[in-house]
């Protein structure tokens, strides 16, 4: 493996920004400091004062494999992620077949080996009839157990109260939840279908998948976690209403203890709001729904104020043909990994977040929350997953998109930072214009 010395960088790590150099040997960071001298066997990269970040860790993606490879797969979507500075990902279990047992989990790891451009972990899914598999999960093999507490596809909606209680009582890893109340959603959908049939205007999506449905389900998840002392991570918070349910403060407290119940939001909730349905329609249809501008501003403030612990994407690609269907047939989800970090850094340019806060929520916190071994930080001895950011504006164009679905909700938007380079396990994988070399991702280790 090549050895690399990055000089004249502005390093962003653990709440600090400082000038320095960073040395990579093999797949590890071996030295951080000012004035490092090049050695004969090293490739020297002059950062020229640009920001050097740890690679982002996305704790919520849907790469669609197995079963839906016509719209996405591990190779294409991880390539898009690396181009966007996301060097590790955690993939959801609602594939075909769903990831409901240890054999299905290991099948995903086999599929990713040698094909994934970033480092990979896979969740075990919960259902109404796999409680034994949940309880017997080896906690070193998965970041967590995914519980759909709202409408989902196939056998993955857990709506049996006895089973749900058993999952929270016996989970050997953190539980992560999708929180929306299905009966409330079904009632609203029926009401709108009575008026519009299947062609409901997209602007009503946040009314059908309402803020009340989100809050009711989130309250239930939190009550179960408190009853059983379970580590709970609530995904994709989309409303201001839910924020009061969570503790304010750092993920890791001053005494070294960790929050029991944590919250995540996603980049699309920070960049879009209800007014965008008029131009983007089903392209931004997702579950939970993008809601009002007041929610967007409250969520940004919650990220800055340590109410929201993690920033993620919920990358969930569908084809343009699928998105063009009438409302009831148009699937929910949008591709986000390639431009998510750019979109997050736009909040830095707008003065709403600092780069250190973006790094905390998108790299440090996922590593801490899921016990990811030796990643997510710029530390000597850690894996060399790195992102070099260049503050040069660019406008997103469709031909730039690497996701198999071939489109982005950010097309036509100008961002003021671009990803200049991405290293995965010490190897350059993205040079700012194209992928370099071959897929180099490794299986994530969970230190439990």
mmCIF file of N, CA and C in Angstrom, residues 60 62 94 146-153 156-159 164 176-189 204-222 233-239 242 245 268-269 277 285-291 314 327 332-333:
data_model
loop_
_atom_site.group_PDB
_atom_site.id
_atom_site.type_symbol
_atom_site.label_atom_id
_atom_site.label_comp_id
_atom_site.label_asym_id
_atom_site.label_seq_id
_atom_site.Cartn_x
_atom_site.Cartn_y
_atom_site.Cartn_z
ATOM 1 N N UNK A 60 -27.360 5.516 8.064
ATOM 2 C CA UNK A 60 -28.676 5.165 7.533
ATOM 3 C C UNK A 60 -28.708 5.266 6.021
ATOM 4 N N UNK A 62 -29.999 2.979 2.285
ATOM 5 C CA UNK A 62 -30.701 1.860 1.645
ATOM 6 C C UNK A 62 -30.026 1.634 0.298
ATOM 7 N N UNK A 94 -34.429 -3.608 5.044
ATOM 8 C CA UNK A 94 -35.648 -3.824 4.251
ATOM 9 C C UNK A 94 -35.303 -4.020 2.779
ATOM 10 N N UNK A 146 -32.853 -2.766 13.689
ATOM 11 C CA UNK A 146 -33.781 -1.784 13.122
ATOM 12 C C UNK A 146 -35.217 -2.223 13.377
ATOM 13 N N UNK A 147 -35.992 -1.325 13.981
ATOM 14 C CA UNK A 147 -37.397 -1.586 14.252
ATOM 15 C C UNK A 147 -38.224 -0.546 13.509
ATOM 16 N N UNK A 148 -39.059 -1.013 12.585
ATOM 17 C CA UNK A 148 -39.999 -0.140 11.904
ATOM 18 C C UNK A 148 -41.259 -0.057 12.753
ATOM 19 N N UNK A 149 -41.442 1.068 13.429
ATOM 20 C CA UNK A 149 -42.627 1.286 14.245
ATOM 21 C C UNK A 149 -43.658 2.098 13.468
ATOM 22 N N UNK A 150 -43.519 2.078 12.168
ATOM 23 C CA UNK A 150 -44.459 2.741 11.277
ATOM 24 C C UNK A 150 -44.508 1.980 9.982
ATOM 25 N N UNK A 151 -45.402 2.382 9.101
ATOM 26 C CA UNK A 151 -45.673 1.651 7.872
ATOM 27 C C UNK A 151 -44.398 1.316 7.120
ATOM 28 N N UNK A 152 -44.290 0.059 6.737
ATOM 29 C CA UNK A 152 -43.101 -0.414 6.037
ATOM 30 C C UNK A 152 -43.511 -1.421 4.988
ATOM 31 N N UNK A 153 -42.500 -1.944 4.289
ATOM 32 C CA UNK A 153 -42.733 -2.892 3.215
ATOM 33 C C UNK A 153 -42.604 -4.309 3.733
ATOM 34 N N UNK A 156 -41.861 -6.206 7.846
ATOM 35 C CA UNK A 156 -40.970 -5.503 8.762
ATOM 36 C C UNK A 156 -41.642 -4.443 9.617
ATOM 37 N N UNK A 157 -42.960 -4.340 9.572
ATOM 38 C CA UNK A 157 -43.665 -3.471 10.512
ATOM 39 C C UNK A 157 -43.903 -4.251 11.797
ATOM 40 N N UNK A 158 -43.356 -3.769 12.897
ATOM 41 C CA UNK A 158 -43.561 -4.425 14.188
ATOM 42 C C UNK A 158 -44.702 -3.703 14.894
ATOM 43 N N UNK A 159 -45.885 -4.331 14.869
ATOM 44 C CA UNK A 159 -47.057 -3.710 15.483
ATOM 45 C C UNK A 159 -47.696 -4.593 16.545
ATOM 46 N N UNK A 164 -42.975 -6.165 20.455
ATOM 47 C CA UNK A 164 -42.244 -4.910 20.569
ATOM 48 C C UNK A 164 -41.623 -4.772 21.954
ATOM 49 N N UNK A 176 -32.571 0.946 16.719
ATOM 50 C CA UNK A 176 -32.834 2.143 15.932
ATOM 51 C C UNK A 176 -34.247 2.037 15.378
ATOM 52 N N UNK A 177 -34.972 3.136 15.401
ATOM 53 C CA UNK A 177 -36.381 3.079 15.061
ATOM 54 C C UNK A 177 -36.769 4.072 13.983
ATOM 55 N N UNK A 178 -37.662 3.615 13.132
ATOM 56 C CA UNK A 178 -38.441 4.482 12.245
ATOM 57 C C UNK A 178 -39.764 4.697 12.956
ATOM 58 N N UNK A 179 -40.058 5.935 13.344
ATOM 59 C CA UNK A 179 -41.219 6.230 14.185
ATOM 60 C C UNK A 179 -42.273 7.030 13.426
ATOM 61 N N UNK A 180 -43.320 6.346 12.989
ATOM 62 C CA UNK A 180 -44.536 6.960 12.482
ATOM 63 C C UNK A 180 -45.687 6.031 12.845
ATOM 64 N N UNK A 181 -46.820 6.592 13.252
ATOM 65 C CA UNK A 181 -47.969 5.799 13.671
ATOM 66 C C UNK A 181 -48.809 5.405 12.451
ATOM 67 N N UNK A 182 -48.830 4.118 12.144
ATOM 68 C CA UNK A 182 -49.485 3.644 10.927
ATOM 69 C C UNK A 182 -50.987 3.898 10.899
ATOM 70 N N UNK A 183 -51.742 3.615 11.969
ATOM 71 C CA UNK A 183 -53.194 3.897 11.894
ATOM 72 C C UNK A 183 -53.504 5.362 11.604
ATOM 73 N N UNK A 184 -52.730 6.272 12.150
ATOM 74 C CA UNK A 184 -52.967 7.694 11.870
ATOM 75 C C UNK A 184 -52.693 8.015 10.404
ATOM 76 N N UNK A 185 -51.620 7.434 9.864
ATOM 77 C CA UNK A 185 -51.288 7.658 8.452
ATOM 78 C C UNK A 185 -52.364 7.074 7.549
ATOM 79 N N UNK A 186 -52.803 5.866 7.854
ATOM 80 C CA UNK A 186 -53.827 5.215 7.030
ATOM 81 C C UNK A 186 -55.121 6.017 7.012
ATOM 82 N N UNK A 187 -55.484 6.595 8.149
ATOM 83 C CA UNK A 187 -56.715 7.383 8.211
ATOM 84 C C UNK A 187 -56.610 8.632 7.340
ATOM 85 N N UNK A 188 -55.459 9.306 7.389
ATOM 86 C CA UNK A 188 -55.279 10.510 6.574
ATOM 87 C C UNK A 188 -55.222 10.160 5.093
ATOM 88 N N UNK A 189 -54.545 9.055 4.759
ATOM 89 C CA UNK A 189 -54.470 8.634 3.358
ATOM 90 C C UNK A 189 -55.859 8.350 2.805
ATOM 91 N N UNK A 204 -49.404 17.437 -0.188
ATOM 92 C CA UNK A 204 -50.145 16.940 0.969
ATOM 93 C C UNK A 204 -49.442 15.780 1.664
ATOM 94 N N UNK A 205 -48.294 15.382 1.160
ATOM 95 C CA UNK A 205 -47.573 14.262 1.781
ATOM 96 C C UNK A 205 -47.271 14.525 3.258
ATOM 97 N N UNK A 206 -46.829 15.735 3.658
ATOM 98 C CA UNK A 206 -46.574 15.964 5.080
ATOM 99 C C UNK A 206 -47.838 16.043 5.929
ATOM 100 N N UNK A 207 -48.993 16.139 5.310
ATOM 101 C CA UNK A 207 -50.244 16.097 6.062
ATOM 102 C C UNK A 207 -50.715 14.650 6.239
ATOM 103 N N UNK A 208 -50.445 13.824 5.236
ATOM 104 C CA UNK A 208 -50.799 12.402 5.337
ATOM 105 C C UNK A 208 -49.869 11.712 6.331
ATOM 106 N N UNK A 209 -48.578 11.915 6.179
ATOM 107 C CA UNK A 209 -47.601 11.383 7.135
ATOM 108 C C UNK A 209 -47.273 12.524 8.099
ATOM 109 N N UNK A 210 -48.167 12.713 9.023
ATOM 110 C CA UNK A 210 -48.251 13.963 9.772
ATOM 111 C C UNK A 210 -47.258 14.052 10.916
ATOM 112 N N UNK A 211 -47.108 15.261 11.426
ATOM 113 C CA UNK A 211 -46.258 15.484 12.597
ATOM 114 C C UNK A 211 -46.828 14.764 13.810
ATOM 115 N N UNK A 212 -48.161 14.673 13.894
ATOM 116 C CA UNK A 212 -48.777 13.972 15.012
ATOM 117 C C UNK A 212 -48.434 12.484 14.983
ATOM 118 N N UNK A 213 -48.403 11.902 13.774
ATOM 119 C CA UNK A 213 -48.041 10.490 13.651
ATOM 120 C C UNK A 213 -46.595 10.259 14.063
ATOM 121 N N UNK A 214 -45.734 11.204 13.735
ATOM 122 C CA UNK A 214 -44.328 11.085 14.139
ATOM 123 C C UNK A 214 -44.193 11.162 15.656
ATOM 124 N N UNK A 215 -44.802 12.167 16.248
ATOM 125 C CA UNK A 215 -44.630 12.356 17.685
ATOM 126 C C UNK A 215 -45.212 11.193 18.478
ATOM 127 N N UNK A 216 -46.388 10.707 18.111
ATOM 128 C CA UNK A 216 -47.010 9.614 18.857
ATOM 129 C C UNK A 216 -46.116 8.384 18.859
ATOM 130 N N UNK A 217 -45.554 8.033 17.705
ATOM 131 C CA UNK A 217 -44.705 6.852 17.615
ATOM 132 C C UNK A 217 -43.381 7.049 18.338
ATOM 133 N N UNK A 218 -42.803 8.244 18.241
ATOM 134 C CA UNK A 218 -41.555 8.527 18.947
ATOM 135 C C UNK A 218 -41.758 8.450 20.460
ATOM 136 N N UNK A 219 -42.876 8.958 20.941
ATOM 137 C CA UNK A 219 -43.175 8.862 22.371
ATOM 138 C C UNK A 219 -43.257 7.412 22.829
ATOM 139 N N UNK A 220 -43.860 6.547 22.001
ATOM 140 C CA UNK A 220 -43.953 5.131 22.344
ATOM 141 C C UNK A 220 -42.571 4.491 22.426
ATOM 142 N N UNK A 221 -41.712 4.771 21.427
ATOM 143 C CA UNK A 221 -40.367 4.193 21.426
ATOM 144 C C UNK A 221 -39.584 4.629 22.656
ATOM 145 N N UNK A 222 -39.671 5.902 22.987
ATOM 146 C CA UNK A 222 -38.937 6.413 24.145
ATOM 147 C C UNK A 222 -39.463 5.790 25.434
ATOM 148 N N UNK A 233 -31.943 4.761 19.455
ATOM 149 C CA UNK A 233 -31.576 5.829 18.526
ATOM 150 C C UNK A 233 -32.753 6.027 17.584
ATOM 151 N N UNK A 234 -33.381 7.194 17.646
ATOM 152 C CA UNK A 234 -34.549 7.487 16.823
ATOM 153 C C UNK A 234 -34.084 8.158 15.534
ATOM 154 N N UNK A 235 -34.396 7.521 14.420
ATOM 155 C CA UNK A 235 -33.925 7.986 13.120
ATOM 156 C C UNK A 235 -34.757 9.149 12.591
ATOM 157 N N UNK A 236 -34.186 9.832 11.652
ATOM 158 C CA UNK A 236 -34.786 10.861 10.786
ATOM 159 C C UNK A 236 -35.907 11.676 11.445
ATOM 160 N N UNK A 237 -35.546 12.379 12.519
ATOM 161 C CA UNK A 237 -36.488 13.309 13.128
ATOM 162 C C UNK A 237 -36.810 14.413 12.120
ATOM 163 N N UNK A 238 -38.113 14.653 11.913
ATOM 164 C CA UNK A 238 -38.521 15.589 10.855
ATOM 165 C C UNK A 238 -39.336 16.757 11.366
ATOM 166 N N UNK A 239 -39.655 16.791 12.668
ATOM 167 C CA UNK A 239 -40.532 17.831 13.182
ATOM 168 C C UNK A 239 -39.913 18.548 14.376
ATOM 169 N N UNK A 242 -41.043 16.942 17.984
ATOM 170 C CA UNK A 242 -40.376 15.818 18.647
ATOM 171 C C UNK A 242 -39.146 16.231 19.451
ATOM 172 N N UNK A 245 -38.700 15.919 23.277
ATOM 173 C CA UNK A 245 -38.667 14.584 23.864
ATOM 174 C C UNK A 245 -37.251 14.115 24.174
ATOM 175 N N UNK A 268 -31.800 16.099 4.108
ATOM 176 C CA UNK A 268 -32.899 16.679 3.333
ATOM 177 C C UNK A 268 -33.863 17.471 4.204
ATOM 178 N N UNK A 269 -33.951 17.132 5.490
ATOM 179 C CA UNK A 269 -34.803 17.921 6.384
ATOM 180 C C UNK A 269 -34.186 19.281 6.715
ATOM 181 N N UNK A 277 -42.111 21.128 -2.609
ATOM 182 C CA UNK A 277 -42.945 20.160 -3.331
ATOM 183 C C UNK A 277 -43.469 20.746 -4.629
ATOM 184 N N UNK A 285 -40.454 13.146 -2.117
ATOM 185 C CA UNK A 285 -41.376 12.343 -1.303
ATOM 186 C C UNK A 285 -40.552 11.311 -0.533
ATOM 187 N N UNK A 286 -40.638 11.339 0.775
ATOM 188 C CA UNK A 286 -39.885 10.410 1.611
ATOM 189 C C UNK A 286 -40.653 10.202 2.911
ATOM 190 N N UNK A 287 -40.272 9.157 3.630
ATOM 191 C CA UNK A 287 -40.919 8.836 4.902
ATOM 192 C C UNK A 287 -39.884 8.839 6.023
ATOM 193 N N UNK A 288 -40.080 9.635 7.090
ATOM 194 C CA UNK A 288 -41.153 10.606 7.248
ATOM 195 C C UNK A 288 -41.022 11.757 6.259
ATOM 196 N N UNK A 289 -42.078 12.520 6.156
ATOM 197 C CA UNK A 289 -42.143 13.546 5.122
ATOM 198 C C UNK A 289 -41.343 14.791 5.500
ATOM 199 N N UNK A 290 -40.812 15.456 4.480
ATOM 200 C CA UNK A 290 -40.272 16.809 4.633
ATOM 201 C C UNK A 290 -41.434 17.727 4.972
ATOM 202 N N UNK A 291 -41.259 18.543 6.006
ATOM 203 C CA UNK A 291 -42.381 19.314 6.519
ATOM 204 C C UNK A 291 -42.151 20.819 6.332
ATOM 205 N N UNK A 314 -30.317 8.824 5.046
ATOM 206 C CA UNK A 314 -31.457 7.980 4.660
ATOM 207 C C UNK A 314 -31.509 7.850 3.135
ATOM 208 N N UNK A 327 -49.376 9.660 -6.904
ATOM 209 C CA UNK A 327 -48.942 9.677 -5.509
ATOM 210 C C UNK A 327 -48.934 8.301 -4.857
ATOM 211 N N UNK A 332 -41.391 6.236 -1.807
ATOM 212 C CA UNK A 332 -40.757 7.265 -0.980
ATOM 213 C C UNK A 332 -39.261 7.008 -0.859
ATOM 214 N N UNK A 333 -38.494 8.076 -0.886
ATOM 215 C CA UNK A 333 -37.043 7.978 -0.752
ATOM 216 C C UNK A 333 -36.347 8.763 -1.839
#
